[in-house]
Amino acid sequence: DQQVKQNSPSLSVQEGRISILNCDYTNSMFDYFLWYKKYPAEGPTFLISISSIKDKNEDGRFTVFLNKSAKHLSLHIVPSQPGDSAVYFCAASAGAGGTSYGKLTFGQGTILTVHP
Amino acid sequence: GAGVSQTPSNKVTEKGKYVELRCDPISGHTALYWYRQSLGQGPEFLIYFQGTGAADDSGLPNDRFFAVRPEGSVSTLKIQRTERGDSAVYLCASSLLGGATGELFFGEGSRLTVL
């Protein structure tokens, strides 16, 4: 039972263009969502997050959009840079504000390649 | 170092053997987590420690898996009678509870291969 799904295994984008990574979830109890980036042979690193009380959160080139009715979120990277090439994981948690923060359910990941 | 440290980085063992994986969290982080990442999948939650106690071990797949954190800092994940299906990257993460974002800081992982 995959509660968090990233249906695109890979995405290829030209430098300077927008990268859009998508994520769907099924568990209505999820109320906090995060994106992590992972380079080879390294652990995932936190990128950006959004609470279910918001529909958008922006941090520099990265923006996360949340559509609760559709149980869908997306990560936009503008403009994309070659250094953004990595695996991106969507993650979700239930019970924001409590210990559940660290109990994350991850998607399968999307490999982003940004070509110069 | 300032980050989460995991040892060994690579471990190859034979089916049926016992394995220990160590995690040294970021100093001052009271929360510690173990995750497991199989090939082509995202990390999967195993266990969460708050201080010395396991607050949530619901992700441990069976009783061959056990983890301890006796002094509230370093943690050891122990796997008995290893099976080929245990082959994965075992990730440790730590965090400050009460942080605004709840973000986890992950180590580089311990890659376990069971032959």
XYZ file of N, CA and C in Angstrom:
693
model
N 0.841 -1.181 0.000
C 0.000 0.000 0.000
C 0.884 1.240 0.000
N 1.052 1.838 -1.187
C 1.925 2.983 -1.336
C 1.123 4.245 -1.028
N 1.335 4.828 0.151
C 0.537 5.977 0.557
C 1.037 7.275 -0.055
N 2.279 7.285 -0.484
C 2.862 8.454 -1.149
C 3.479 7.965 -2.454
N 3.027 8.552 -3.548
C 3.459 8.060 -4.849
C 4.076 9.157 -5.693
N 5.196 8.849 -6.282
C 5.793 9.720 -7.280
C 5.801 8.908 -8.571
N 4.901 9.226 -9.455
C 4.664 8.379 -10.617
C 5.683 8.544 -11.736
N 6.471 9.602 -11.673
C 7.492 9.790 -12.706
C 8.852 9.364 -12.159
N 9.403 8.267 -12.655
C 10.711 7.826 -12.145
C 11.829 8.795 -12.506
N 11.664 9.517 -13.613
C 12.726 10.416 -14.033
C 12.155 11.615 -14.777
N 12.953 12.696 -14.790
C 12.586 13.931 -15.474
C 13.858 14.567 -16.001
N 13.820 14.988 -17.277
C 14.970 15.635 -17.890
C 14.583 17.037 -18.321
N 15.391 18.028 -17.935
C 15.053 19.434 -18.181
C 16.297 20.176 -18.655
N 16.083 21.186 -19.461
C 17.188 22.031 -19.924
C 17.480 23.098 -18.871
N 18.765 23.389 -18.711
C 19.176 24.442 -17.768
C 18.405 25.729 -18.053
N 17.952 26.375 -16.978
C 17.226 27.635 -17.118
C 15.717 27.463 -17.200
N 15.263 26.252 -17.530
C 13.827 25.992 -17.633
C 13.272 25.602 -16.260
N 11.952 25.433 -16.210
C 11.291 25.022 -14.982
C 11.284 23.497 -14.867
N 11.552 23.013 -13.668
C 11.382 21.590 -13.354
C 10.149 21.468 -12.468
N 9.266 20.536 -12.800
C 8.073 20.295 -11.991
C 8.049 18.830 -11.608
N 8.144 18.590 -10.308
C 8.100 17.230 -9.792
C 6.785 17.040 -9.052
N 6.136 15.929 -9.297
C 4.799 15.701 -8.751
C 4.760 14.574 -7.733
N 3.766 14.662 -6.866
C 3.629 13.685 -5.786
C 2.148 13.578 -5.434
N 1.648 12.371 -5.255
C 0.268 12.134 -4.836
C 0.257 11.326 -3.552
N -0.750 11.560 -2.722
C -0.856 10.793 -1.487
C -2.294 10.329 -1.292
N -2.442 9.305 -0.471
C -3.778 8.747 -0.275
C -4.281 8.915 1.154
N -3.389 9.079 2.111
C -3.778 9.128 3.520
C -4.246 10.528 3.904
N -5.511 10.646 4.257
C -6.084 11.952 4.613
C -5.534 12.497 5.924
N -4.859 11.639 6.703
C -4.307 12.087 7.971
C -2.996 12.850 7.800
N -2.398 12.764 6.637
C -1.156 13.506 6.397
C -1.435 15.004 6.451
N -0.640 15.727 7.241
C -0.868 17.159 7.344
C 0.417 17.967 7.229
N 1.507 17.305 6.905
C 2.766 18.021 6.733
C 3.548 17.302 5.650
N 4.086 18.070 4.722
C 4.713 17.489 3.539
C 6.086 18.099 3.325
N 7.014 17.277 2.904
C 8.392 17.726 2.752
C 8.961 17.192 1.440
N 9.940 17.884 0.931
C 10.738 17.410 -0.195
C 12.185 17.286 0.266
N 12.787 16.163 -0.117
C 14.188 15.914 0.170
C 14.909 15.700 -1.152
N 16.175 16.082 -1.166
C 17.029 15.886 -2.338
C 18.154 14.938 -1.944
N 18.504 14.041 -2.856
C 19.549 13.074 -2.535
C 20.539 12.958 -3.690
N 21.814 13.193 -3.372
C 22.895 12.947 -4.318
C 23.423 11.536 -4.088
N 24.046 10.930 -5.100
C 24.604 9.576 -4.939
C 25.563 9.490 -3.756
N 25.474 8.391 -3.013
C 26.355 8.101 -1.875
C 26.221 9.110 -0.738
N 25.147 9.891 -0.746
C 24.890 10.790 0.367
C 23.502 10.503 0.930
N 23.269 10.955 2.160
C 21.928 10.840 2.706
C 21.011 11.913 2.157
N 19.705 11.727 2.235
C 18.775 12.773 1.789
C 18.962 14.047 2.594
N 18.801 15.186 1.938
C 18.866 16.471 2.623
C 17.549 17.204 2.436
N 17.103 17.831 3.492
C 15.839 18.557 3.485
C 15.904 19.735 2.524
N 14.818 19.911 1.769
C 14.775 20.986 0.785
C 13.732 22.040 1.157
N 12.491 21.633 1.300
C 11.404 22.562 1.559
C 10.217 21.776 2.102
N 9.356 22.455 2.847
C 8.200 21.776 3.418
C 6.966 22.666 3.332
N 5.813 22.057 3.597
C 4.573 22.811 3.609
C 3.594 22.154 4.567
N 2.925 22.977 5.326
C 1.873 22.506 6.218
C 0.559 22.455 5.448
N -0.351 21.607 5.915
C -1.624 21.453 5.212
C -2.525 22.680 5.319
N -2.151 23.612 6.175
C -2.967 24.833 6.287
C -2.601 25.836 5.204
N -1.556 25.527 4.437
C -1.141 26.412 3.354
C -1.312 25.702 2.019
N -1.307 26.489 0.946
C -1.322 25.861 -0.369
C -0.066 26.175 -1.185
N 0.808 26.979 -0.607
C 2.030 27.328 -1.321
C 3.102 27.733 -0.316
N 4.336 27.306 -0.599
C 5.471 27.769 0.187
C 6.651 27.948 -0.754
N 7.307 29.093 -0.627
C 8.371 29.441 -1.559
C 9.675 29.680 -0.818
N 10.775 29.199 -1.388
C 12.099 29.426 -0.806
C 13.085 29.558 -1.950
N 13.361 30.787 -2.331
C 14.291 31.020 -3.435
C 13.768 30.444 -4.730
N 14.554 29.556 -5.351
C 14.138 28.960 -6.627
C 13.120 27.827 -6.465
N 12.844 27.452 -5.233
C 11.992 26.290 -4.963
C 10.633 26.729 -4.423
N 9.575 26.181 -5.013
C 8.215 26.443 -4.552
C 7.476 25.121 -4.477
N 6.790 24.898 -3.364
C 5.962 23.705 -3.237
C 4.507 24.148 -3.210
N 3.686 23.447 -3.988
C 2.251 23.701 -4.060
C 1.524 22.489 -3.512
N 0.479 22.759 -2.713
C -0.312 21.679 -2.153
C -1.772 21.844 -2.559
N -2.348 20.787 -3.116
C -3.772 20.755 -3.464
C -4.404 19.646 -2.633
N -4.986 20.037 -1.499
C -5.493 19.034 -0.567
C -6.671 18.253 -1.128
N -7.529 18.928 -1.862
C -8.704 18.233 -2.397
C -8.286 17.139 -3.370
N -7.215 17.369 -4.093
C -6.714 16.376 -5.040
C -5.672 15.459 -4.417
N -5.282 15.747 -3.178
C -4.216 14.995 -2.499
C -2.968 14.952 -3.391
N -2.573 16.135 -3.784
C -1.468 16.263 -4.738
C -0.568 17.421 -4.330
N 0.746 17.196 -4.433
C 1.654 18.313 -4.267
C 2.719 18.280 -5.359
N 3.283 19.431 -5.581
C 4.306 19.525 -6.619
C 5.424 20.444 -6.155
N 6.588 20.189 -6.680
C 7.766 21.016 -6.421
C 8.194 21.657 -7.735
N 8.283 22.985 -7.727
C 8.721 23.724 -8.894
C 10.117 24.282 -8.627
N 11.004 24.094 -9.585
C 12.351 24.642 -9.484
C 12.554 25.578 -10.673
N 12.748 26.866 -10.363
C 12.901 27.855 -11.436
C 13.966 28.879 -11.054
N 14.991 29.107 -11.882
C 15.340 28.305 -13.050
C 16.129 27.068 -12.620
N 16.020 26.026 -13.367
C 16.756 24.796 -13.051
C 18.239 24.982 -13.383
N 19.079 24.347 -12.555
C 20.525 24.425 -12.736
C 21.095 23.003 -12.764
N 22.222 22.795 -13.444
C 22.799 21.437 -13.485
C 23.055 20.846 -12.094
N 23.392 21.696 -11.133
C 23.616 21.228 -9.767
C 22.364 20.724 -9.086
N 21.203 20.974 -9.687
C 19.941 20.452 -9.140
C 19.747 18.982 -9.494
N 20.565 18.442 -10.372
C 20.440 17.040 -10.778
C 20.650 16.144 -9.556
N 19.625 15.371 -9.234
C 19.624 14.544 -8.026
C 18.339 13.722 -8.020
N 18.175 12.906 -6.998
C 16.901 12.216 -6.776
C 16.095 13.051 -5.783
N 14.844 13.304 -6.106
C 13.967 14.091 -5.244
C 12.891 13.179 -4.652
N 12.784 13.223 -3.327
C 11.789 12.432 -2.624
C 10.740 13.351 -2.018
N 9.502 12.977 -2.204
C 8.384 13.592 -1.530
C 8.138 12.786 -0.251
N 7.796 13.455 0.844
C 7.527 12.760 2.094
C 6.361 13.417 2.809
N 5.674 12.646 3.645
C 4.513 13.162 4.362
C 4.499 12.629 5.782
N 3.890 13.420 6.681
C 3.734 12.960 8.045
C 2.352 13.345 8.554
N 1.918 12.654 9.613
C 0.621 12.925 10.236
C 0.857 13.386 11.665
N 0.030 14.315 12.149
C 0.181 14.756 13.531
C 1.205 15.842 13.706
N 1.162 16.848 12.864
C 2.122 17.947 12.915
C 2.155 18.560 14.312
N 3.360 18.811 14.775
C 3.519 19.421 16.086
C 3.891 18.407 17.142
N 3.742 17.131 16.837
C 4.098 16.100 17.808
C 5.257 15.257 17.333
N 5.455 14.145 17.958
C 6.600 13.309 17.610
C 6.468 12.688 16.239
N 5.292 12.727 15.660
C 5.118 12.142 14.331
C 5.894 12.892 13.277
N 6.385 14.030 13.615
C 7.146 14.803 12.642
C 8.209 13.963 11.972
N 8.901 13.144 12.769
C 10.011 12.391 12.209
C 9.612 11.097 11.572
N 8.356 10.698 11.718
C 7.897 9.452 11.125
C 7.336 9.796 9.752
N 8.211 9.767 8.772
C 7.853 10.195 7.439
C 7.563 8.999 6.545
N 6.590 9.192 5.662
C 6.314 8.229 4.606
C 6.802 8.833 3.305
N 7.738 8.143 2.663
C 8.379 8.662 1.464
C 7.785 8.068 0.193
N 7.847 8.851 -0.879
C 7.585 8.325 -2.207
C 8.823 7.608 -2.729
N 8.701 7.078 -3.948
C 9.779 6.269 -4.518
C 10.918 7.111 -5.070
N 10.675 8.391 -5.253
C 11.705 9.279 -5.772
C 11.596 9.513 -7.265
N 12.056 10.696 -7.691
C 12.145 11.060 -9.103
C 13.564 11.527 -9.381
N 14.193 10.946 -10.396
C 15.545 11.346 -10.765
C 15.440 12.549 -11.705
N 15.952 13.681 -11.246
C 15.951 14.899 -12.066
C 17.326 15.078 -12.697
N 17.342 15.266 -14.005
C 18.582 15.571 -14.711
C 18.411 16.912 -15.401
N 19.291 17.849 -15.081
C 19.253 19.169 -15.692
C 20.451 19.273 -16.635
N 20.159 19.426 -17.911
C 21.212 19.467 -18.929
C 21.698 20.896 -19.156
N 23.032 21.081 -19.253
C 23.565 22.429 -19.504
C 23.150 22.935 -20.887
N 32.845 15.538 13.266
C 32.101 16.309 12.297
C 30.781 16.792 12.865
N 30.128 17.658 12.132
C 28.904 18.253 12.618
C 27.669 17.482 12.207
N 27.817 16.537 11.267
C 26.655 15.844 10.747
C 26.413 14.520 11.444
N 25.418 13.767 10.951
C 25.122 12.435 11.444
C 26.160 11.466 10.848
N 26.761 10.684 11.707
C 27.808 9.767 11.271
C 27.333 8.329 11.403
N 27.518 7.524 10.350
C 27.107 6.136 10.375
C 28.287 5.238 10.016
N 28.415 4.154 10.774
C 29.459 3.159 10.478
C 28.892 1.752 10.617
N 29.365 0.800 9.808
C 30.265 1.008 8.675
C 29.521 1.609 7.493
N 30.218 2.112 6.527
C 29.551 2.640 5.337
C 29.090 1.490 4.437
N 29.841 0.403 4.487
C 29.498 -0.794 3.722
C 29.719 -2.024 4.577
N 28.798 -2.965 4.503
C 28.928 -4.209 5.252
C 28.419 -5.350 4.373
N 29.292 -6.318 4.126
C 28.907 -7.511 3.388
C 28.951 -8.672 4.370
N 27.879 -9.439 4.442
C 27.819 -10.549 5.370
C 27.142 -11.739 4.705
N 27.203 -12.853 5.371
C 26.576 -14.056 4.851
C 25.225 -14.261 5.510
N 24.358 -14.890 4.809
C 23.029 -15.221 5.324
C 23.172 -15.948 6.652
N 22.371 -15.505 7.628
C 22.380 -16.140 8.932
C 23.278 -15.462 9.960
N 24.121 -14.553 9.519
C 25.034 -13.876 10.444
C 24.333 -12.723 11.176
N 25.018 -12.242 12.217
C 24.538 -11.120 13.027
C 25.270 -9.847 12.596
N 24.535 -8.735 12.543
C 25.106 -7.471 12.078
C 24.729 -6.342 13.031
N 25.660 -5.444 13.251
C 25.381 -4.221 14.019
C 25.753 -3.013 13.174
N 24.855 -2.045 13.151
C 25.086 -0.788 12.438
C 24.997 0.346 13.454
N 25.961 1.251 13.371
C 26.059 2.297 14.384
C 25.701 3.664 13.816
N 25.076 4.495 14.664
C 24.719 5.855 14.276
C 25.112 6.824 15.390
N 25.820 7.879 15.004
C 26.203 8.940 15.934
C 25.478 10.208 15.475
N 24.446 10.639 16.221
C 23.631 11.764 15.732
C 24.330 13.104 15.950
N 23.702 14.135 15.454
C 24.196 15.488 15.678
C 24.086 15.810 17.170
N 25.136 16.385 17.705
C 25.162 16.685 19.127
C 23.980 17.563 19.526
N 23.292 17.147 20.596
C 22.159 17.922 21.078
C 20.825 17.511 20.502
N 20.830 16.695 19.457
C 19.562 16.221 18.892
C 19.016 15.099 19.763
N 17.810 15.305 20.277
C 17.242 14.309 21.182
C 16.508 13.201 20.423
N 16.055 13.509 19.222
C 15.303 12.532 18.438
C 16.221 11.835 17.442
N 16.085 10.510 17.347
C 16.897 9.717 16.412
C 16.002 8.717 15.713
N 16.224 8.550 14.420
C 15.381 7.688 13.594
C 16.250 6.742 12.773
N 15.720 5.546 12.563
C 16.313 4.629 11.589
C 15.315 4.419 10.449
N 15.842 4.494 9.246
C 15.085 4.214 8.047
C 15.842 3.173 7.225
N 15.115 2.513 6.334
C 15.742 1.542 5.436
C 15.330 1.883 4.014
N 16.313 1.905 3.126
C 16.011 2.207 1.733
C 16.445 1.054 0.844
N 15.469 0.400 0.230
C 15.754 -0.667 -0.721
C 15.920 -0.062 -2.104
N 16.527 -0.829 -2.992
C 16.839 -0.337 -4.333
C 15.578 0.131 -5.054
N 15.626 1.369 -5.549
C 14.503 1.902 -6.320
C 13.334 2.380 -5.487
N 13.492 2.400 -4.175
C 12.404 2.824 -3.286
C 12.835 4.024 -2.462
N 11.864 4.655 -1.854
C 12.177 5.716 -0.910
C 12.488 5.135 0.452
N 13.060 5.929 1.351
C 13.328 5.440 2.703
C 12.042 4.994 3.400
N 12.189 3.959 4.195
C 11.041 3.387 4.918
C 11.335 3.435 6.411
N 10.414 4.011 7.183
C 10.590 4.178 8.622
C 10.732 2.839 9.338
N 11.707 2.774 10.253
C 11.886 1.580 11.086
C 11.551 1.863 12.544
N 12.251 2.862 13.138
C 12.123 3.086 14.577
C 12.517 4.514 14.907
N 11.909 5.017 15.995
C 12.164 6.382 16.447
C 12.483 6.352 17.938
N 13.568 7.044 18.303
C 13.958 7.200 19.698
C 13.786 8.656 20.132
N 13.225 8.814 21.316
C 13.242 10.114 21.972
C 14.066 9.910 23.240
N 15.268 10.446 23.238
C 16.175 10.164 24.353
C 16.631 8.717 24.285
N 16.520 8.010 25.391
C 16.996 6.621 25.430
C 15.931 5.606 25.029
N 14.692 6.031 25.031
C 13.611 5.087 24.793
C 13.111 5.057 23.366
N 12.705 3.869 22.941
C 12.112 3.732 21.612
C 10.654 4.144 21.695
N 10.342 5.321 21.177
C 8.983 5.847 21.258
C 8.056 5.213 20.230
N 8.620 4.735 19.152
C 7.816 4.139 18.079
C 8.696 3.155 17.320
N 8.420 1.857 17.468
C 9.193 0.844 16.733
C 8.308 0.090 15.751
N 7.230 0.735 15.331
C 6.228 0.076 14.501
C 6.741 -0.306 13.114
N 7.860 0.270 12.703
C 8.388 -0.031 11.370
C 9.358 -1.197 11.324
N 9.759 -1.707 12.471
C 10.669 -2.853 12.465
C 9.963 -4.040 11.832
N 10.563 -4.674 10.820
C 9.840 -5.698 10.065
C 9.540 -6.975 10.841
N 10.395 -7.352 11.775
C 10.169 -8.562 12.564
C 11.115 -8.555 13.751
N 11.049 -9.597 14.555
C 11.831 -9.610 15.799
C 13.312 -9.903 15.588
N 13.750 -10.050 14.349
C 15.188 -10.157 14.113
C 15.860 -8.788 14.194
N 15.058 -7.753 14.122
C 15.575 -6.380 14.145
C 15.380 -5.785 15.528
N 16.436 -5.132 16.018
C 16.367 -4.512 17.340
C 17.296 -3.307 17.342
N 16.932 -2.261 18.051
C 17.792 -1.080 18.119
C 17.844 -0.576 19.549
N 18.990 -0.013 19.901
C 19.185 0.531 21.245
C 19.818 1.908 21.155
N 19.622 2.654 22.237
C 20.239 3.989 22.352
C 20.457 4.226 23.860
N 21.357 3.489 24.471
C 21.458 3.398 25.929
C 21.753 4.708 26.663
N 22.452 5.632 26.013
C 22.791 6.873 26.709
C 22.156 8.083 26.051
N 21.220 7.836 25.166
C 20.504 8.937 24.543
C 21.275 9.653 23.459
N 22.380 9.054 23.004
C 23.147 9.668 21.925
C 23.334 8.644 20.806
N 24.428 7.879 20.868
C 24.717 6.877 19.834
C 23.655 5.783 19.854
N 23.303 5.313 18.658
C 22.344 4.218 18.549
C 22.948 3.095 17.729
N 22.533 1.874 18.049
C 22.972 0.707 17.291
C 21.753 -0.058 16.809
N 21.716 -0.344 15.525
C 20.682 -1.190 14.943
C 21.261 -2.593 14.810
N 20.558 -3.565 15.367
C 21.071 -4.931 15.398
C 20.160 -5.827 14.575
N 20.746 -6.629 13.725
C 19.973 -7.550 12.899
C 20.507 -8.958 13.121
N 19.622 -9.827 13.588
C 20.006 -11.217 13.838
C 19.630 -12.088 12.644
N 20.362 -13.174 12.475
C 20.035 -14.187 11.447
C 19.683 -13.500 10.124
N 20.608 -12.716 9.619
C 20.345 -11.918 8.424
C 19.856 -12.778 7.255
N 18.988 -12.163 6.457
C 18.445 -12.798 5.259
C 18.783 -11.923 4.051
N 18.747 -12.525 2.860
C 19.103 -11.773 1.656
C 18.186 -10.568 1.477
N 16.950 -10.694 1.904
C 15.997 -9.591 1.794
C 16.311 -8.418 2.703
N 17.248 -8.592 3.623
C 17.640 -7.483 4.499
C 18.620 -6.538 3.784
N 19.095 -6.936 2.631
C 20.037 -6.095 1.879
C 19.370 -4.770 1.517
N 20.012 -3.676 1.930
C 19.445 -2.336 1.735
C 20.449 -1.324 2.270
N 20.117 -0.043 2.099
C 20.872 1.016 2.763
C 20.098 1.400 4.016
N 20.752 1.354 5.135
C 20.133 1.706 6.408
C 20.552 3.131 6.758
N 19.548 3.988 6.833
C 19.775 5.415 7.068
C 19.413 5.780 8.498
N 20.256 6.568 9.102
C 19.971 7.122 10.414
C 19.737 8.622 10.254
N 18.839 9.168 11.054
C 18.583 10.602 11.013
C 18.362 11.101 12.424
N 18.627 12.385 12.641
C 18.355 12.979 13.940
C 17.674 14.318 13.744
N 17.027 14.785 14.797
C 16.369 16.085 14.723
C 16.193 16.659 16.120
N 15.958 17.975 16.141
C 15.592 18.662 17.366
C 14.082 18.637 17.445
N 13.524 18.022 18.454
C 12.079 18.046 18.588
C 11.622 19.461 18.859
N 10.484 19.782 18.324
C 9.953 21.117 18.510
C 10.441 22.090 17.468
N 11.299 21.627 16.573
C 11.752 22.478 15.480
C 10.593 22.895 14.605
N 10.686 24.048 14.027
C 9.567 24.593 13.263
C 9.229 23.758 12.038
N 10.245 23.193 11.416
C 10.002 22.471 10.174
C 9.944 20.968 10.375
N 10.440 20.471 11.494
C 10.469 19.030 11.685
C 11.419 18.318 10.755
N 12.363 19.047 10.150
C 13.231 18.389 9.191
C 14.194 17.431 9.879
N 14.499 16.357 9.187
C 15.442 15.367 9.674
C 16.789 15.575 8.998
N 17.855 15.309 9.741
C 19.209 15.357 9.195
C 19.689 13.923 9.056
N 19.904 13.491 7.829
C 20.263 12.116 7.558
C 21.770 11.939 7.466
N 22.229 10.754 7.876
C 23.592 10.348 7.604
C 23.697 9.793 6.197
N 24.905 9.366 5.831
C 25.132 8.849 4.484
C 24.644 7.417 4.319
N 24.352 6.765 5.415
C 23.808 5.424 5.351
C 24.860 4.330 5.482
N 24.393 3.160 5.862
C 25.211 1.946 5.886
C 24.611 0.983 4.876
N 25.402 0.650 3.848
C 24.908 -0.275 2.824
C 25.173 -1.708 3.278
N 24.109 -2.459 3.487
C 24.225 -3.850 3.934
C 23.921 -4.777 2.763
N 24.840 -5.697 2.526
C 24.649 -6.721 1.504
C 24.731 -8.089 2.161
N 23.666 -8.861 2.030
C 23.625 -10.200 2.602
C 23.721 -11.209 1.463
N 24.798 -11.987 1.490
C 25.038 -12.945 0.398
C 24.354 -14.284 0.669
